[in-house]
């Protein structure tokens, strides 16, 4: 799979020699993706190169990842590494004259080809005698029998392509969702997602509330804490005002949550006879 026929022949020769010696070889696999639309990825979380690195480093035997100029960027100056933009006078297309960034700027694709490389370690299953220790910590020598690939780089290529494709499909779907026309159905979908998140957070709060009830029971402390309630109400109303939320809505929400919280704490503090320990 090497684009240079002469280099490919030398690679095959080196792999065959390692096999005859009962050893193995590693290698570097480069993945290039053309015609990538600009705008895929996020600037902080879910950066495109970060998601590609996570996917490719998830492949067994892959020990390193680099994008664009990669580690060689550490030896370059800014004037050398920067990719100047230009407009093709014949097609009018905008691109960069160089591609040291590997097609990603600030976590987002810039329309240039994605160029990444992964380092694949040599397989550990080799016929050559190796030293180790047994379960008792005693030194032992062993060799692996059977048929094992002396180099897995050729097998990694389609796996790496598939992993990169999965990441790009996810990014494209995310971009389509973000740029989708705000019709009624899409707006309702967003509200449904928010409602689900609210319920999940509410369930987590209820779980913690019951734990607080058990703690109060063990510490012989009363369920009702008016000072704490007043602080929460003030905090909610202040934050609600900053977020431009109706004060009546915020007040009713916190009051209902506090009422339910006290009830859950009291239920968690029921004595052996069914009577509440603290009133």
mmCIF file of N, CA and C in Angstrom, residues 194-212 257 260-261 264:
data_model
loop_
_atom_site.group_PDB
_atom_site.id
_atom_site.type_symbol
_atom_site.label_atom_id
_atom_site.label_comp_id
_atom_site.label_asym_id
_atom_site.label_seq_id
_atom_site.Cartn_x
_atom_site.Cartn_y
_atom_site.Cartn_z
ATOM 1 N N UNK A 194 -33.558 19.258 26.169
ATOM 2 C CA UNK A 194 -33.368 20.024 27.402
ATOM 3 C C UNK A 194 -34.211 19.441 28.532
ATOM 4 N N UNK A 195 -35.458 19.059 28.226
ATOM 5 C CA UNK A 195 -36.328 18.472 29.245
ATOM 6 C C UNK A 195 -35.728 17.188 29.807
ATOM 7 N N UNK A 196 -35.156 16.372 28.934
ATOM 8 C CA UNK A 196 -34.508 15.138 29.387
ATOM 9 C C UNK A 196 -33.349 15.446 30.317
ATOM 10 N N UNK A 197 -32.558 16.450 29.966
ATOM 11 C CA UNK A 197 -31.431 16.838 30.808
ATOM 12 C C UNK A 197 -31.908 17.341 32.163
ATOM 13 N N UNK A 198 -33.009 18.104 32.166
ATOM 14 C CA UNK A 198 -33.560 18.604 33.430
ATOM 15 C C UNK A 198 -33.973 17.446 34.330
ATOM 16 N N UNK A 199 -34.659 16.450 33.742
ATOM 17 C CA UNK A 199 -35.118 15.300 34.530
ATOM 18 C C UNK A 199 -33.947 14.480 35.056
ATOM 19 N N UNK A 200 -32.911 14.318 34.246
ATOM 20 C CA UNK A 200 -31.734 13.578 34.706
ATOM 21 C C UNK A 200 -31.059 14.291 35.877
ATOM 22 N N UNK A 201 -30.954 15.609 35.775
ATOM 23 C CA UNK A 201 -30.368 16.383 36.870
ATOM 24 C C UNK A 201 -31.256 16.339 38.110
ATOM 25 N N UNK A 202 -32.575 16.365 37.899
ATOM 26 C CA UNK A 202 -33.509 16.300 39.019
ATOM 27 C C UNK A 202 -33.401 14.954 39.738
ATOM 28 N N UNK A 203 -33.252 13.880 38.962
ATOM 29 C CA UNK A 203 -33.089 12.552 39.565
ATOM 30 C C UNK A 203 -31.811 12.496 40.383
ATOM 31 N N UNK A 204 -30.751 13.110 39.893
ATOM 32 C CA UNK A 204 -29.489 13.131 40.627
ATOM 33 C C UNK A 204 -29.631 13.937 41.913
ATOM 34 N N UNK A 205 -30.393 15.055 41.842
ATOM 35 C CA UNK A 205 -30.604 15.877 43.038
ATOM 36 C C UNK A 205 -31.401 15.109 44.091
ATOM 37 N N UNK A 206 -32.421 14.375 43.642
ATOM 38 C CA UNK A 206 -33.227 13.586 44.582
ATOM 39 C C UNK A 206 -32.382 12.516 45.265
ATOM 40 N N UNK A 207 -31.501 11.903 44.507
ATOM 41 C CA UNK A 207 -30.621 10.884 45.088
ATOM 42 C C UNK A 207 -29.737 11.490 46.175
ATOM 43 N N UNK A 208 -29.175 12.666 45.903
ATOM 44 C CA UNK A 208 -28.332 13.334 46.894
ATOM 45 C C UNK A 208 -29.144 13.804 48.095
ATOM 46 N N UNK A 209 -30.375 14.227 47.829
ATOM 47 C CA UNK A 209 -31.243 14.673 48.924
ATOM 48 C C UNK A 209 -31.506 13.544 49.914
ATOM 49 N N UNK A 210 -31.773 12.347 49.412
ATOM 50 C CA UNK A 210 -32.002 11.193 50.303
ATOM 51 C C UNK A 210 -30.745 10.850 51.098
ATOM 52 N N UNK A 211 -29.585 11.007 50.477
ATOM 53 C CA UNK A 211 -28.337 10.753 51.194
ATOM 54 C C UNK A 211 -28.145 11.772 52.312
ATOM 55 N N UNK A 212 -28.551 13.034 52.048
ATOM 56 C CA UNK A 212 -28.470 14.061 53.085
ATOM 57 C C UNK A 212 -29.391 13.708 54.243
ATOM 58 N N UNK A 257 -39.207 22.545 44.885
ATOM 59 C CA UNK A 257 -38.063 21.653 45.069
ATOM 60 C C UNK A 257 -37.721 21.512 46.547
ATOM 61 N N UNK A 260 -40.369 19.301 48.250
ATOM 62 C CA UNK A 260 -40.160 17.892 47.951
ATOM 63 C C UNK A 260 -38.898 17.360 48.625
ATOM 64 N N UNK A 261 -37.875 18.190 48.725
ATOM 65 C CA UNK A 261 -36.630 17.758 49.366
ATOM 66 C C UNK A 261 -36.843 17.460 50.837
ATOM 67 N N UNK A 264 -38.601 14.137 51.136
ATOM 68 C CA UNK A 264 -37.713 12.998 50.886
ATOM 69 C C UNK A 264 -36.755 12.771 52.050
#
